[in-house]
Coordinates of C-alpha atoms in Angstrom, one line a residue:
M231 CA -6.8 46.7 35.4
M232 CA -4.0 48.6 34.3
N233 CA -1.5 49.6 36.3
P234 CA -0.3 53.3 36.2
M235 CA 3.3 52.3 37.1
D236 CA 3.6 50.5 33.5
E237 CA 5.2 52.4 30.5
L238 CA 3.2 53.3 27.8
R239 CA 2.4 51.3 25.5
P240 CA -0.9 52.3 23.7
P241 CA -2.4 49.6 20.6
T242 CA -1.3 50.3 17.4
R243 CA -4.9 50.9 15.4
L244 CA -6.5 52.0 11.8
M245 CA -8.4 55.3 12.8
L246 CA -11.5 55.2 10.2
T247 CA -13.6 57.6 12.6
P248 CA -15.1 60.7 12.3
G249 CA -11.5 62.1 14.0
P250 CA -8.9 61.5 14.9
S251 CA -6.8 60.5 12.4
C252 CA -3.6 58.6 11.7
L253 CA -0.5 60.3 12.0
S254 CA 1.7 60.0 9.3
P255 CA 5.6 59.0 10.5
R256 CA 6.6 62.1 9.5
V257 CA 4.0 63.8 12.0
Y258 CA 5.0 61.6 15.2
R259 CA 9.3 62.6 14.3
A260 CA 7.6 66.1 14.6
L261 CA 6.2 65.5 17.9
S262 CA 9.6 64.3 19.3
A263 CA 11.7 67.4 18.3
P264 CA 13.6 69.0 21.5
M265 CA 11.5 71.4 23.2
V266 CA 11.7 75.1 23.2
G267 CA 10.4 78.2 24.9
H268 CA 7.4 79.4 23.8
V269 CA 9.4 82.8 23.6
D270 CA 12.2 81.3 22.3
P271 CA 13.5 83.7 19.2
W272 CA 13.5 80.6 17.2
F273 CA 10.0 79.5 18.2
I274 CA 8.8 82.9 17.5
E275 CA 10.2 82.8 14.0
F276 CA 8.8 79.5 13.8
M277 CA 5.6 80.4 14.4
G278 CA 5.5 82.7 11.7
G279 CA 5.8 80.0 9.1
V280 CA 3.4 77.6 10.8
Q281 CA 0.8 80.7 9.9
D282 CA 1.9 80.8 6.7
L283 CA 1.3 77.4 5.8
L284 CA -2.0 77.6 7.7
R285 CA -3.1 80.5 5.0
R286 CA -2.2 78.2 2.1
V287 CA -4.4 75.7 3.2
F288 CA -7.1 77.6 4.1
Q289 CA -6.6 79.7 0.8
T290 CA -6.4 83.3 2.5
K291 CA -4.5 86.1 3.1
N292 CA -5.9 87.0 6.5
H293 CA -3.7 88.3 8.9
I294 CA -5.1 87.1 11.5
T295 CA -4.7 83.4 11.1
F296 CA -3.0 81.2 13.6
P297 CA -4.3 78.0 15.4
I298 CA -5.9 78.2 18.9
S299 CA -4.9 76.2 21.8
A300 CA -8.2 74.2 21.6
S301 CA -10.0 71.2 20.0
G302 CA -12.2 72.3 17.3
S303 CA -15.3 73.0 20.1
G304 CA -12.8 75.7 21.2
G305 CA -12.8 76.8 17.6
I306 CA -16.9 77.4 17.8
E307 CA -16.6 79.2 20.8
T308 CA -13.4 81.6 19.5
A309 CA -16.0 82.1 16.5
V310 CA -19.2 82.7 18.2
V311 CA -18.3 84.5 21.2
N312 CA -15.8 87.7 19.3
V313 CA -18.7 88.2 17.2
L314 CA -21.5 87.8 19.1
E315 CA -22.7 90.6 21.9
P316 CA -25.8 90.7 23.8
G317 CA -28.9 91.9 21.7
D318 CA -27.4 90.8 18.7
E319 CA -29.2 88.2 16.3
A320 CA -27.6 85.6 14.3
I321 CA -28.5 82.4 12.4
V322 CA -27.2 79.0 12.7
C323 CA -27.9 76.3 10.3
V324 CA -28.8 73.2 12.5
N325 CA -28.7 69.9 10.6
G326 CA -26.6 68.0 13.4
T327 CA -24.9 67.7 16.5
F328 CA -22.1 70.1 15.7
S329 CA -24.2 72.6 14.2
G330 CA -26.7 72.1 17.0
R331 CA -23.3 73.1 19.5
M332 CA -22.6 76.4 17.6
A333 CA -26.3 77.6 18.2
E334 CA -26.1 76.4 21.7
I335 CA -22.9 78.2 22.1
A336 CA -24.4 81.3 20.8
E337 CA -27.3 81.1 23.0
R338 CA -25.1 81.5 25.5
T339 CA -23.6 85.2 24.7
G340 CA -27.0 86.4 25.1
A341 CA -28.1 87.6 21.6
K342 CA -31.0 85.9 20.0
I343 CA -30.2 83.0 17.9
I344 CA -32.7 81.8 15.1
R345 CA -32.5 78.3 14.5
V346 CA -32.7 77.0 10.7
P347 CA -33.2 73.5 11.2
A348 CA -32.9 70.5 8.6
P349 CA -34.0 66.7 8.8
L350 CA -30.9 64.7 9.6
G351 CA -28.8 63.5 6.7
R352 CA -29.5 67.0 4.9
T353 CA -28.6 70.4 4.2
V354 CA -30.7 73.6 5.7
D355 CA -32.3 75.1 2.6
P356 CA -30.7 78.8 1.7
D357 CA -34.3 80.0 1.2
D358 CA -35.3 79.0 4.9
V359 CA -32.4 80.9 5.9
R360 CA -33.2 84.2 3.7
R361 CA -37.1 83.8 5.0
A362 CA -36.1 83.6 8.9
G363 CA -33.5 86.7 8.1
Q364 CA -36.2 89.1 6.5
G365 CA -36.7 92.2 8.0
R366 CA -34.2 91.8 11.3
K367 CA -30.6 93.0 11.8
I368 CA -28.7 89.9 11.3
K369 CA -25.1 89.8 12.1
F370 CA -24.0 86.3 11.0
V371 CA -25.5 83.3 9.2
G372 CA -23.2 80.3 10.9
C373 CA -22.7 76.9 9.1
T374 CA -21.2 73.4 9.6
H375 CA -19.2 72.6 6.3
G376 CA -18.8 69.1 7.1
E377 CA -21.6 67.5 9.8
T378 CA -19.4 64.3 11.0
S379 CA -22.9 63.3 13.4
T380 CA -24.4 62.9 9.6
G381 CA -21.7 62.9 7.1
V382 CA -23.6 65.9 5.4
V383 CA -21.5 68.5 3.5
T384 CA -23.0 71.8 3.4
K385 CA -22.8 73.8 0.0
L386 CA -20.8 77.4 0.9
D387 CA -22.0 79.4 -2.0
P388 CA -25.3 79.8 -1.9
L389 CA -25.2 80.8 1.6
R390 CA -22.7 83.9 1.3
K391 CA -25.5 85.0 -1.5
V392 CA -28.1 84.9 1.3
A393 CA -25.8 86.5 4.3
D394 CA -24.7 89.2 1.4
E395 CA -28.4 89.9 0.9
L396 CA -28.8 90.2 4.8
G397 CA -25.7 92.1 5.7
A398 CA -24.6 89.3 7.8
L399 CA -21.0 87.7 8.2
L400 CA -20.5 84.0 6.9
V401 CA -19.4 81.9 10.0
V402 CA -18.1 78.6 8.8
D403 CA -17.3 75.2 10.8
S404 CA -14.4 73.3 8.6
V405 CA -13.5 71.1 11.1
A406 CA -14.4 68.3 9.3
S407 CA -13.5 69.3 5.7
L408 CA -10.1 71.7 5.9
G409 CA -7.8 69.9 3.7
G410 CA -10.1 67.4 2.6
V411 CA -12.6 69.1 1.0
P412 CA -12.6 72.3 -1.2
L413 CA -12.6 75.1 0.4
D414 CA -11.3 78.9 -0.7
V415 CA -12.0 81.4 2.5
D416 CA -11.2 84.1 0.2
G417 CA -12.5 83.0 -2.8
Q418 CA -15.8 82.2 -1.1
R419 CA -15.4 85.3 1.2
V420 CA -15.9 83.3 4.5
D421 CA -15.8 86.0 7.3
V422 CA -14.8 83.7 10.2
C423 CA -13.5 80.1 9.9
F424 CA -12.0 77.4 11.7
S425 CA -11.1 73.8 11.8
G426 CA -9.7 71.0 13.6
T427 CA -6.1 69.9 13.5
Q428 CA -7.2 66.0 13.7
K429 CA -9.0 65.1 10.9
A430 CA -8.1 65.9 7.2
I431 CA -5.0 67.8 8.2
S432 CA -3.5 64.6 10.3
A433 CA -2.0 66.1 13.1
P434 CA -3.2 65.4 16.7
P435 CA -5.9 66.7 18.4
G436 CA -5.6 69.8 20.5
M437 CA -5.5 72.7 18.3
S438 CA -8.3 74.8 16.2
P439 CA -6.7 76.7 13.2
I440 CA -8.9 79.9 12.5
T441 CA -9.1 82.9 10.2
V442 CA -10.7 86.2 10.2
N443 CA -10.6 88.8 7.9
A444 CA -10.8 92.4 7.7
R445 CA -14.5 93.1 8.3
V446 CA -14.1 91.0 11.4
E447 CA -11.2 92.7 12.4
D448 CA -13.1 96.1 12.3
L449 CA -15.7 94.6 14.2
L450 CA -13.6 93.4 16.8
R451 CA -12.1 97.1 17.6
N452 CA -15.5 98.3 18.0
R453 CA -17.2 96.2 20.4
K454 CA -19.4 97.6 22.8
T455 CA -18.6 95.1 25.4
K456 CA -15.7 92.3 26.3
V457 CA -15.4 89.6 24.5
Q458 CA -17.6 86.8 27.4
S459 CA -14.5 84.6 27.4
W460 CA -10.9 85.7 28.7
Y461 CA -8.9 82.7 26.6
F462 CA -10.7 82.5 23.1
D463 CA -10.6 86.7 23.0
L464 CA -9.3 87.4 19.5
T465 CA -8.7 91.2 20.8
T466 CA -5.8 89.9 23.3
V467 CA -4.5 86.3 21.8
M468 CA -4.0 87.7 18.0
H469 CA -1.2 89.7 19.7
Y470 CA 1.1 86.7 20.8
W471 CA 0.4 85.1 17.1
G472 CA 0.8 88.9 15.3
K473 CA 3.8 91.2 15.0
E474 CA 4.0 92.0 18.9
R475 CA 4.3 88.3 19.9
T476 CA 3.0 89.7 23.5
Y477 CA 2.7 86.9 25.8
H478 CA -0.7 85.5 26.1
H479 CA -0.6 82.1 27.2
T480 CA 2.0 79.0 27.0
P481 CA 0.8 77.1 23.8
P482 CA 1.2 73.3 23.2
I483 CA 4.4 73.3 21.3
P484 CA 5.3 69.9 20.4
L485 CA 1.4 70.3 19.1
I486 CA 2.7 73.3 16.7
Y487 CA 5.7 71.5 15.5
A488 CA 3.4 68.5 14.4
L489 CA 0.6 70.7 12.7
H490 CA 3.9 72.4 10.7
E491 CA 4.7 69.2 9.6
A492 CA 1.0 68.0 8.8
L493 CA 0.3 71.0 6.6
R494 CA 3.7 70.4 4.5
I495 CA 2.5 67.3 4.1
V496 CA -0.8 68.6 2.8
L497 CA 0.9 71.1 0.6
E498 CA 3.3 68.8 -1.0
E499 CA 0.7 66.8 -2.3
T500 CA -1.6 69.7 -2.8
L501 CA -5.0 70.6 -2.1
E502 CA -6.6 69.9 -5.3
G503 CA -4.4 66.3 -4.6
S504 CA -6.1 66.1 -1.3
W505 CA -9.4 66.7 -2.3
E506 CA -9.6 63.9 -4.8
R507 CA -7.9 61.6 -3.1
H508 CA -10.5 61.7 0.1
R509 CA -13.3 61.5 -3.2
Q510 CA -12.0 58.8 -4.9
N511 CA -11.6 56.9 -1.9
Q512 CA -15.1 57.9 -0.1
T513 CA -16.4 56.5 -3.5
A514 CA -15.0 53.6 -3.8
L515 CA -15.9 52.9 0.1
I516 CA -19.4 53.3 -1.1
A517 CA -19.4 51.5 -3.9
G518 CA -18.0 48.4 -1.3
L519 CA -20.5 48.8 1.6
E520 CA -23.5 49.5 -1.4
A521 CA -22.7 46.0 -2.6
M522 CA -22.8 44.4 0.7
G523 CA -26.2 45.9 1.1
I524 CA -25.6 48.3 3.2
R525 CA -27.5 51.5 2.9
M526 CA -26.4 55.9 2.9
F527 CA -27.7 57.8 5.8
V528 CA -27.2 60.2 3.2
E529 CA -29.3 59.9 0.3
N530 CA -28.3 62.4 -1.9
P531 CA -24.7 61.8 -3.3
E532 CA -24.2 65.5 -3.7
D533 CA -24.7 66.1 0.2
R534 CA -22.3 63.7 0.9
L535 CA -18.8 64.3 3.3
P536 CA -16.5 62.9 1.4
T537 CA -14.8 62.7 5.1
V538 CA -16.7 60.8 7.0
T539 CA -19.3 58.5 5.8
C540 CA -22.5 57.8 8.0
V541 CA -24.7 54.4 7.2
Y542 CA -27.6 52.4 8.7
I543 CA -26.7 49.6 10.3
P544 CA -28.0 46.1 8.5
D545 CA -31.2 44.7 10.2
G546 CA -30.8 41.9 12.5
I547 CA -26.9 43.0 12.9
D548 CA -25.6 44.1 16.5
G549 CA -24.0 47.5 15.6
A550 CA -21.9 47.5 18.8
K551 CA -20.9 44.4 18.3
V552 CA -19.5 44.6 15.0
R553 CA -17.4 47.4 16.3
S554 CA -16.1 45.3 19.4
R555 CA -14.8 43.0 17.0
L556 CA -13.3 45.6 14.5
L557 CA -11.4 47.0 17.2
N558 CA -10.9 44.0 19.1
E559 CA -9.6 41.1 16.2
F560 CA -8.7 43.7 13.5
N561 CA -7.5 46.7 15.5
I562 CA -9.9 48.7 13.2
E563 CA -12.1 51.8 15.0
I564 CA -14.8 53.5 13.4
A565 CA -17.7 54.9 15.3
G566 CA -21.0 54.9 16.1
G567 CA -23.4 57.6 15.5
L568 CA -24.3 60.5 17.3
G569 CA -27.8 61.9 19.2
E570 CA -31.4 60.5 17.3
I571 CA -29.4 58.2 14.9
K572 CA -26.9 56.6 17.9
A573 CA -28.2 53.0 17.6
T574 CA -29.1 52.8 13.8
T575 CA -25.8 54.2 12.0
W576 CA -22.0 53.4 12.3
R577 CA -19.9 56.8 11.0
V578 CA -16.5 55.5 8.7
G579 CA -14.0 58.5 8.7
L580 CA -11.5 58.5 5.9
M581 CA -9.6 61.5 6.7
G582 CA -5.8 62.9 6.0
Y583 CA -3.6 59.9 6.3
S584 CA -6.2 57.6 7.4
S585 CA -7.6 58.0 3.8
Q586 CA -5.7 55.4 1.5
R587 CA -6.5 52.9 -0.7
G588 CA -5.8 50.1 1.3
N589 CA -7.3 51.0 3.9
V590 CA -10.7 51.1 2.6
L591 CA -9.8 47.5 1.2
L592 CA -8.9 46.0 4.6
F593 CA -11.7 48.0 6.0
L594 CA -14.3 46.4 3.3
D595 CA -12.7 42.6 4.3
A596 CA -13.1 42.7 7.7
L597 CA -16.2 43.9 8.2
E598 CA -17.6 41.1 5.7
R599 CA -16.3 38.5 8.0
I600 CA -18.1 39.8 10.8
L601 CA -21.4 40.6 9.1
L602 CA -21.2 36.9 7.6
D603 CA -21.0 35.7 11.0
Q604 CA -23.9 37.3 12.2
G605 CA -25.8 36.0 9.5
M606 CA -26.0 38.6 7.1
K607 CA -26.4 37.0 3.8
L608 CA -24.6 39.0 0.9
S609 CA -22.2 37.7 -1.5
V610 CA -18.6 36.8 -0.5
G611 CA -16.3 39.5 -2.1
A612 CA -18.7 41.7 -3.3
G613 CA -17.8 44.9 -1.4
I614 CA -13.6 44.4 -2.4
A615 CA -14.5 43.5 -5.9
A616 CA -16.9 47.2 -6.3
A617 CA -14.4 49.0 -4.5
A618 CA -11.6 48.0 -6.5
G619 CA -13.7 48.5 -9.8
S620 CA -14.2 51.9 -8.6
F621 CA -10.6 52.5 -7.9
A622 CA -9.8 50.9 -11.2
H623 CA -11.2 54.1 -13.4
A624 CA -9.3 56.7 -11.1
E625 CA -5.8 57.8 -11.2
A626 CA -4.0 56.8 -7.8
V627 CA -3.5 60.0 -5.4
P628 CA -0.9 58.7 -2.6
V629 CA -1.0 60.3 0.6
G630 CA 2.3 61.3 2.1
T631 CA 5.3 59.4 1.7
G632 CA 6.6 59.3 5.2
K633 CA 10.3 60.5 4.1

């Protein structure tokens, strides 16, 4: 048993989970910067720079753009409770655990929530959303851009079209996609978009960047009731991140330092470079896994989320023991499934600083050894050879240099 008085010495892991991801040495250095107060003039000016970088990554000019002091689930709650009031109607596209969480949070506001489902591993059909909203006054259409429970990515443009037809806002959960998957908040006319810092941005967990457009600002000003949550009420917290810098709460200052550095790394690489790196590495990972006889959970390649790959555990393989050996012998962490597919799937994250060619090859080699030990019949070296072949046809995109 660990002695609580022992010095902190966590193990060094290769995080190939759906979050958190590994951190660049530059982000670790930012975390160790001197502490200042949250109303210190230096920090108040620094906050503006963080907001500017967030706008560039979201690709927006929205005035209300800042990191919420909470995890991605806090982002879901902020997005939902600020828009909905009792008696409103809204649609949530549900195709996994986290889109289901958006619906559950929305249902607690007193609004009528229409869940439009899709089978796990698939995207919600925009025509189903259209039919569900016909003849109703829909406040928003909500979706999860990257559903980490299944590894599905949702196309936003068709949902924007349906939302326009219904006169509704479009609310997007980009927790697992921002920085790793093409997303243009202004260009795709997303009204509310929130994310998480610990995934493709590769900052520590604990903050949820959010951006809302002028249409939502007007809605907030004209609410008939108070926002259900005091802490997540944008009508007050936005003043701390606005010109007034009016005290609201004490934010996690070192996490904001780290977020600033992580955003700098993303933008130095360029968004296009980051998207391409994530795409290349997942393509190679899938090539390697399929060469080893492992099936993808998401059948349609166009629906696969580049940052999280969900796969079926091969027949006869003890999935929990594989994950345990990866962790304890190779210091590699991957995740099991969630919900209905908990016992039948693994989820492999290639996010942010974790999404590197060497990590793909290291994981495939370790996985092969463990599967062979469990008696799985596979061609030795086939996984690495297939991944290497995939990489050979793509120009390398380096992650942050660590300088």
